[in-house]
Amino acid sequence: MDYAFVLLGLAIVHLLAVASPGPSTLLVVQTAAVAGRRGGLLAAFAMMVGALAWAAAALYGLQALFERFEWLYVAFRIGGGLYLLYLAVMLWRHARDPLPAVAAGQPHRLSGWQGFLRALLLQLGNPKIMVFFGSIFLSLLPQDPPGWMDAAVLAIVGVNEFAWFALLALVFSGGRARALYGSAKAWIDRVMGGLLGVLGLRLILASR
């Protein structure tokens, strides 16, 4: 088997999934616009860390544990849904707050590490990510891959996740994008909050 083609196929499928709009995209964009470039890049790094955790879990058998103990999977989904609802409420509550300055030495309402933590919690609160990884790993990877292939798979996941979300962070932390965001912040935050709230409710209701 040509492992290079297998890994290339995995990289393309995963990158398309990462680039599809979802709560992670919304959160990184909003964090970059509010906390600036550093905050956005830390949120991108958190997305990578969370995705790597779920990818490793899929590679090393946590999905089998979820299949055996369905209540554990349901608990993760409900917890993730509740966290999305919490983020939605916070966005609505602070929608009218002015956009903070991000110049050196000036305080932000949202620090870079706070952005990192909430992005990481969002990523870890969605076990569907692991199910996705499990499905594409079963579909694309050989049944008995060589030992180095696990490391290659995790490297692909890490690079794709960070590259995409870092690109979003760099774009939306720029002066023009921040100015556009600041001029319509109340409406944008409410729309983002509404979308996160809907996604959170879907995650909870789908667990029933």
PDB file of C-alpha atoms in Angstrom:
ATOM      1  CA  MET A   1       0.000   0.000   0.000  1.00  0.00           C
ATOM      2  CA  ASP A   2       1.209   3.526  -0.812  1.00  0.00           C
ATOM      3  CA  TYR A   3       1.037   5.166   2.599  1.00  0.00           C
ATOM      4  CA  ALA A   4       1.770   8.615   1.134  1.00  0.00           C
ATOM      5  CA  PHE A   5      -1.532   8.596  -0.768  1.00  0.00           C
ATOM      6  CA  VAL A   6      -3.383   7.392   2.328  1.00  0.00           C
ATOM      7  CA  LEU A   7      -1.975  10.244   4.410  1.00  0.00           C
ATOM      8  CA  LEU A   8      -2.655  12.768   1.650  1.00  0.00           C
ATOM      9  CA  GLY A   9      -6.282  11.649   1.476  1.00  0.00           C
ATOM     10  CA  LEU A  10      -6.563  11.915   5.249  1.00  0.00           C
ATOM     11  CA  ALA A  11      -5.057  15.409   5.202  1.00  0.00           C
ATOM     12  CA  ILE A  12      -7.501  16.637   2.545  1.00  0.00           C
ATOM     13  CA  VAL A  13     -10.597  15.166   4.216  1.00  0.00           C
ATOM     14  CA  HIS A  14      -9.597  16.523   7.603  1.00  0.00           C
ATOM     15  CA  LEU A  15      -8.740  20.002   6.279  1.00  0.00           C
ATOM     16  CA  LEU A  16     -12.120  20.246   4.555  1.00  0.00           C
ATOM     17  CA  ALA A  17     -13.802  19.317   7.844  1.00  0.00           C
ATOM     18  CA  VAL A  18     -11.747  21.844   9.821  1.00  0.00           C
ATOM     19  CA  ALA A  19     -12.535  24.636   7.338  1.00  0.00           C
ATOM     20  CA  SER A  20     -16.294  24.019   7.484  1.00  0.00           C
ATOM     21  CA  PRO A  21     -18.030  26.707   9.594  1.00  0.00           C
ATOM     22  CA  GLY A  22     -18.949  25.702  13.117  1.00  0.00           C
ATOM     23  CA  PRO A  23     -18.659  26.794  16.760  1.00  0.00           C
ATOM     24  CA  SER A  24     -14.862  26.548  16.678  1.00  0.00           C
ATOM     25  CA  THR A  25     -14.687  28.974  13.752  1.00  0.00           C
ATOM     26  CA  LEU A  26     -17.060  31.412  15.448  1.00  0.00           C
ATOM     27  CA  LEU A  27     -15.102  31.334  18.677  1.00  0.00           C
ATOM     28  CA  VAL A  28     -11.666  31.873  17.098  1.00  0.00           C
ATOM     29  CA  VAL A  29     -12.957  34.752  14.955  1.00  0.00           C
ATOM     30  CA  GLN A  30     -14.581  36.448  17.939  1.00  0.00           C
ATOM     31  CA  THR A  31     -11.539  35.900  20.166  1.00  0.00           C
ATOM     32  CA  ALA A  32      -9.169  37.333  17.547  1.00  0.00           C
ATOM     33  CA  ALA A  33     -11.367  40.400  17.054  1.00  0.00           C
ATOM     34  CA  VAL A  34     -11.676  41.056  20.804  1.00  0.00           C
ATOM     35  CA  ALA A  35      -8.322  39.916  22.227  1.00  0.00           C
ATOM     36  CA  GLY A  36      -6.117  40.655  19.221  1.00  0.00           C
ATOM     37  CA  ARG A  37      -3.551  38.605  17.340  1.00  0.00           C
ATOM     38  CA  ARG A  38      -1.976  36.960  20.390  1.00  0.00           C
ATOM     39  CA  GLY A  39      -5.365  35.966  21.792  1.00  0.00           C
ATOM     40  CA  GLY A  40      -6.492  34.621  18.436  1.00  0.00           C
ATOM     41  CA  LEU A  41      -3.332  32.566  17.973  1.00  0.00           C
ATOM     42  CA  LEU A  42      -3.652  31.146  21.482  1.00  0.00           C
ATOM     43  CA  ALA A  43      -7.248  30.169  20.688  1.00  0.00           C
ATOM     44  CA  ALA A  44      -5.991  28.518  17.478  1.00  0.00           C
ATOM     45  CA  PHE A  45      -3.385  26.643  19.514  1.00  0.00           C
ATOM     46  CA  ALA A  46      -6.122  25.494  21.909  1.00  0.00           C
ATOM     47  CA  MET A  47      -8.156  24.152  18.998  1.00  0.00           C
ATOM     48  CA  MET A  48      -5.122  22.179  17.879  1.00  0.00           C
ATOM     49  CA  VAL A  49      -4.518  20.770  21.372  1.00  0.00           C
ATOM     50  CA  GLY A  50      -8.158  19.724  21.752  1.00  0.00           C
ATOM     51  CA  ALA A  51      -8.271  18.111  18.312  1.00  0.00           C
ATOM     52  CA  LEU A  52      -5.059  16.210  19.011  1.00  0.00           C
ATOM     53  CA  ALA A  53      -6.542  14.905  22.259  1.00  0.00           C
ATOM     54  CA  TRP A  54      -9.634  13.569  20.443  1.00  0.00           C
ATOM     55  CA  ALA A  55      -7.581  12.200  17.535  1.00  0.00           C
ATOM     56  CA  ALA A  56      -5.300  10.343  19.951  1.00  0.00           C
ATOM     57  CA  ALA A  57      -8.365   9.036  21.781  1.00  0.00           C
ATOM     58  CA  ALA A  58      -9.792   7.733  18.498  1.00  0.00           C
ATOM     59  CA  LEU A  59      -6.475   6.105  17.586  1.00  0.00           C
ATOM     60  CA  TYR A  60      -6.021   4.435  20.954  1.00  0.00           C
ATOM     61  CA  GLY A  61      -9.485   3.154  21.720  1.00  0.00           C
ATOM     62  CA  LEU A  62     -11.516   5.700  23.695  1.00  0.00           C
ATOM     63  CA  GLN A  63     -14.254   5.436  21.072  1.00  0.00           C
ATOM     64  CA  ALA A  64     -14.699   1.778  22.039  1.00  0.00           C
ATOM     65  CA  LEU A  65     -15.146   2.887  25.652  1.00  0.00           C
ATOM     66  CA  PHE A  66     -17.842   5.368  24.617  1.00  0.00           C
ATOM     67  CA  GLU A  67     -19.600   2.645  22.637  1.00  0.00           C
ATOM     68  CA  ARG A  68     -19.605   0.374  25.666  1.00  0.00           C
ATOM     69  CA  PHE A  69     -20.662   3.062  28.157  1.00  0.00           C
ATOM     70  CA  GLU A  70     -23.110   5.188  26.199  1.00  0.00           C
ATOM     71  CA  TRP A  71     -23.940   7.309  29.235  1.00  0.00           C
ATOM     72  CA  LEU A  72     -20.363   8.613  29.240  1.00  0.00           C
ATOM     73  CA  TYR A  73     -20.697   9.781  25.649  1.00  0.00           C
ATOM     74  CA  VAL A  74     -24.072  11.381  26.430  1.00  0.00           C
ATOM     75  CA  ALA A  75     -22.562  13.142  29.446  1.00  0.00           C
ATOM     76  CA  PHE A  76     -19.790  14.614  27.296  1.00  0.00           C
ATOM     77  CA  ARG A  77     -22.315  15.824  24.717  1.00  0.00           C
ATOM     78  CA  ILE A  78     -24.570  17.431  27.319  1.00  0.00           C
ATOM     79  CA  GLY A  79     -21.587  19.078  28.984  1.00  0.00           C
ATOM     80  CA  GLY A  80     -20.410  20.428  25.642  1.00  0.00           C
ATOM     81  CA  GLY A  81     -23.899  21.700  24.832  1.00  0.00           C
ATOM     82  CA  LEU A  82     -24.192  23.466  28.172  1.00  0.00           C
ATOM     83  CA  TYR A  83     -20.808  25.114  27.617  1.00  0.00           C
ATOM     84  CA  LEU A  84     -21.947  26.369  24.201  1.00  0.00           C
ATOM     85  CA  LEU A  85     -25.056  27.826  25.839  1.00  0.00           C
ATOM     86  CA  TYR A  86     -22.868  29.529  28.450  1.00  0.00           C
ATOM     87  CA  LEU A  87     -20.729  31.088  25.702  1.00  0.00           C
ATOM     88  CA  ALA A  88     -23.884  32.213  23.898  1.00  0.00           C
ATOM     89  CA  VAL A  89     -25.187  33.943  27.033  1.00  0.00           C
ATOM     90  CA  MET A  90     -21.826  35.658  27.618  1.00  0.00           C
ATOM     91  CA  LEU A  91     -21.759  36.950  24.037  1.00  0.00           C
ATOM     92  CA  TRP A  92     -25.286  38.346  24.369  1.00  0.00           C
ATOM     93  CA  ARG A  93     -24.552  39.949  27.747  1.00  0.00           C
ATOM     94  CA  HIS A  94     -21.431  41.730  26.468  1.00  0.00           C
ATOM     95  CA  ALA A  95     -22.632  42.442  22.933  1.00  0.00           C
ATOM     96  CA  ARG A  96     -22.865  46.198  23.604  1.00  0.00           C
ATOM     97  CA  ASP A  97     -19.470  46.430  25.327  1.00  0.00           C
ATOM     98  CA  PRO A  98     -17.020  48.554  23.326  1.00  0.00           C
ATOM     99  CA  LEU A  99     -14.241  46.734  21.493  1.00  0.00           C
ATOM    100  CA  PRO A 100     -11.186  46.845  23.807  1.00  0.00           C
ATOM    101  CA  ALA A 101      -7.853  48.236  22.676  1.00  0.00           C
ATOM    102  CA  VAL A 102      -5.192  45.667  21.879  1.00  0.00           C
ATOM    103  CA  ALA A 103      -2.136  47.893  21.881  1.00  0.00           C
ATOM    104  CA  ALA A 104       0.803  46.771  23.996  1.00  0.00           C
ATOM    105  CA  GLY A 105       0.280  47.438  27.673  1.00  0.00           C
ATOM    106  CA  GLN A 106      -3.443  48.150  27.406  1.00  0.00           C
ATOM    107  CA  PRO A 107      -5.810  45.795  29.248  1.00  0.00           C
ATOM    108  CA  HIS A 108      -8.361  43.622  27.422  1.00  0.00           C
ATOM    109  CA  ARG A 109     -11.624  42.356  28.793  1.00  0.00           C
ATOM    110  CA  LEU A 110     -10.636  38.954  27.368  1.00  0.00           C
ATOM    111  CA  SER A 111      -6.996  37.982  27.897  1.00  0.00           C
ATOM    112  CA  GLY A 112      -5.131  35.668  25.555  1.00  0.00           C
ATOM    113  CA  TRP A 113      -5.019  32.821  28.053  1.00  0.00           C
ATOM    114  CA  GLN A 114      -8.714  33.202  28.851  1.00  0.00           C
ATOM    115  CA  GLY A 115      -9.333  32.842  25.124  1.00  0.00           C
ATOM    116  CA  PHE A 116      -7.102  29.764  25.099  1.00  0.00           C
ATOM    117  CA  LEU A 117      -9.020  28.167  27.964  1.00  0.00           C
ATOM    118  CA  ARG A 118     -12.483  28.746  26.579  1.00  0.00           C
ATOM    119  CA  ALA A 119     -11.400  27.493  23.127  1.00  0.00           C
ATOM    120  CA  LEU A 120      -9.882  24.374  24.691  1.00  0.00           C
ATOM    121  CA  LEU A 121     -13.015  23.699  26.740  1.00  0.00           C
ATOM    122  CA  LEU A 122     -15.144  24.115  23.632  1.00  0.00           C
ATOM    123  CA  GLN A 123     -13.023  21.635  21.690  1.00  0.00           C
ATOM    124  CA  LEU A 124     -12.852  19.087  24.503  1.00  0.00           C
ATOM    125  CA  GLY A 125     -16.579  19.423  25.157  1.00  0.00           C
ATOM    126  CA  ASN A 126     -17.536  17.976  21.772  1.00  0.00           C
ATOM    127  CA  PRO A 127     -17.021  14.192  21.584  1.00  0.00           C
ATOM    128  CA  LYS A 128     -18.420  14.215  18.032  1.00  0.00           C
ATOM    129  CA  ILE A 129     -14.913  15.267  17.007  1.00  0.00           C
ATOM    130  CA  MET A 130     -13.582  11.921  18.194  1.00  0.00           C
ATOM    131  CA  VAL A 131     -16.380  10.075  16.397  1.00  0.00           C
ATOM    132  CA  PHE A 132     -15.427  11.950  13.219  1.00  0.00           C
ATOM    133  CA  PHE A 133     -11.786  10.986  13.647  1.00  0.00           C
ATOM    134  CA  GLY A 134     -12.749   7.394  14.349  1.00  0.00           C
ATOM    135  CA  SER A 135     -14.841   7.213  11.189  1.00  0.00           C
ATOM    136  CA  ILE A 136     -12.196   8.668   8.855  1.00  0.00           C
ATOM    137  CA  PHE A 137      -9.436   6.615  10.472  1.00  0.00           C
ATOM    138  CA  LEU A 138     -11.441   3.422   9.910  1.00  0.00           C
ATOM    139  CA  SER A 139     -12.261   4.481   6.353  1.00  0.00           C
ATOM    140  CA  LEU A 140      -8.840   5.658   5.228  1.00  0.00           C
ATOM    141  CA  LEU A 141      -6.152   4.011   7.328  1.00  0.00           C
ATOM    142  CA  PRO A 142      -4.966   0.434   6.708  1.00  0.00           C
ATOM    143  CA  GLN A 143      -5.981  -2.221   9.206  1.00  0.00           C
ATOM    144  CA  ASP A 144      -2.449  -2.836  10.457  1.00  0.00           C
ATOM    145  CA  PRO A 145      -0.530   0.417   9.880  1.00  0.00           C
ATOM    146  CA  PRO A 146       3.190   0.664  10.634  1.00  0.00           C
ATOM    147  CA  GLY A 147       4.144   2.162  13.965  1.00  0.00           C
ATOM    148  CA  TRP A 148       5.251   5.515  12.542  1.00  0.00           C
ATOM    149  CA  MET A 149       1.866   6.123  10.950  1.00  0.00           C
ATOM    150  CA  ASP A 150       0.146   7.127  14.201  1.00  0.00           C
ATOM    151  CA  ALA A 151       2.671   9.919  14.655  1.00  0.00           C
ATOM    152  CA  ALA A 152       2.174  11.018  11.043  1.00  0.00           C
ATOM    153  CA  VAL A 153      -1.610  11.091  11.484  1.00  0.00           C
ATOM    154  CA  LEU A 154      -1.365  13.204  14.641  1.00  0.00           C
ATOM    155  CA  ALA A 155       1.095  15.542  12.928  1.00  0.00           C
ATOM    156  CA  ILE A 156      -1.356  16.049  10.047  1.00  0.00           C
ATOM    157  CA  VAL A 157      -4.189  16.780  12.466  1.00  0.00           C
ATOM    158  CA  GLY A 158      -2.065  19.264  14.422  1.00  0.00           C
ATOM    159  CA  VAL A 159      -0.790  21.122  11.359  1.00  0.00           C
ATOM    160  CA  ASN A 160      -4.233  21.347   9.721  1.00  0.00           C
ATOM    161  CA  GLU A 161      -5.961  22.547  12.872  1.00  0.00           C
ATOM    162  CA  PHE A 162      -3.407  25.197  13.791  1.00  0.00           C
ATOM    163  CA  ALA A 163      -2.828  26.414  10.230  1.00  0.00           C
ATOM    164  CA  TRP A 164      -6.524  27.017   9.548  1.00  0.00           C
ATOM    165  CA  PHE A 165      -7.419  28.623  12.856  1.00  0.00           C
ATOM    166  CA  ALA A 166      -4.202  30.682  12.932  1.00  0.00           C
ATOM    167  CA  LEU A 167      -5.108  32.010   9.482  1.00  0.00           C
ATOM    168  CA  LEU A 168      -8.524  33.053  10.802  1.00  0.00           C
ATOM    169  CA  ALA A 169      -6.884  34.655  13.835  1.00  0.00           C
ATOM    170  CA  LEU A 170      -4.446  36.658  11.717  1.00  0.00           C
ATOM    171  CA  VAL A 171      -7.178  37.841   9.339  1.00  0.00           C
ATOM    172  CA  PHE A 172      -9.701  38.863  11.977  1.00  0.00           C
ATOM    173  CA  SER A 173      -7.190  40.488  14.334  1.00  0.00           C
ATOM    174  CA  GLY A 174      -6.064  42.890  11.593  1.00  0.00           C
ATOM    175  CA  GLY A 175      -6.948  46.561  11.818  1.00  0.00           C
ATOM    176  CA  ARG A 176      -9.469  46.584   8.958  1.00  0.00           C
ATOM    177  CA  ALA A 177     -11.266  43.455  10.157  1.00  0.00           C
ATOM    178  CA  ARG A 178     -11.328  44.750  13.751  1.00  0.00           C
ATOM    179  CA  ALA A 179     -12.719  48.095  12.603  1.00  0.00           C
ATOM    180  CA  LEU A 180     -15.471  46.326  10.662  1.00  0.00           C
ATOM    181  CA  TYR A 181     -16.205  44.082  13.631  1.00  0.00           C
ATOM    182  CA  GLY A 182     -16.219  47.041  16.032  1.00  0.00           C
ATOM    183  CA  SER A 183     -18.696  49.003  13.906  1.00  0.00           C
ATOM    184  CA  ALA A 184     -21.252  46.187  14.081  1.00  0.00           C
ATOM    185  CA  LYS A 185     -20.120  44.405  17.256  1.00  0.00           C
ATOM    186  CA  ALA A 186     -23.504  44.330  18.979  1.00  0.00           C
ATOM    187  CA  TRP A 187     -25.218  42.634  16.034  1.00  0.00           C
ATOM    188  CA  ILE A 188     -22.300  40.325  15.216  1.00  0.00           C
ATOM    189  CA  ASP A 189     -21.975  39.137  18.823  1.00  0.00           C
ATOM    190  CA  ARG A 190     -25.707  38.523  19.038  1.00  0.00           C
ATOM    191  CA  VAL A 191     -25.720  36.534  15.803  1.00  0.00           C
ATOM    192  CA  MET A 192     -22.693  34.531  16.977  1.00  0.00           C
ATOM    193  CA  GLY A 193     -24.311  34.022  20.368  1.00  0.00           C
ATOM    194  CA  GLY A 194     -27.537  32.874  18.730  1.00  0.00           C
ATOM    195  CA  LEU A 195     -25.710  30.391  16.504  1.00  0.00           C
ATOM    196  CA  LEU A 196     -23.715  29.009  19.442  1.00  0.00           C
ATOM    197  CA  GLY A 197     -26.928  28.716  21.449  1.00  0.00           C
ATOM    198  CA  VAL A 198     -28.650  26.783  18.644  1.00  0.00           C
ATOM    199  CA  LEU A 199     -25.639  24.475  18.303  1.00  0.00           C
ATOM    200  CA  GLY A 200     -25.597  23.924  22.057  1.00  0.00           C
ATOM    201  CA  LEU A 201     -29.306  23.032  22.133  1.00  0.00           C
ATOM    202  CA  ARG A 202     -28.838  20.663  19.188  1.00  0.00           C
ATOM    203  CA  LEU A 203     -25.981  18.944  20.984  1.00  0.00           C
ATOM    204  CA  ILE A 204     -28.083  18.506  24.148  1.00  0.00           C
ATOM    205  CA  LEU A 205     -31.293  17.438  22.398  1.00  0.00           C
ATOM    206  CA  ALA A 206     -29.442  14.984  20.149  1.00  0.00           C
ATOM    207  CA  SER A 207     -28.162  13.279  23.303  1.00  0.00           C
ATOM    208  CA  ARG A 208     -31.646  12.267  24.400  1.00  0.00           C
TER     209      ARG A 208
END
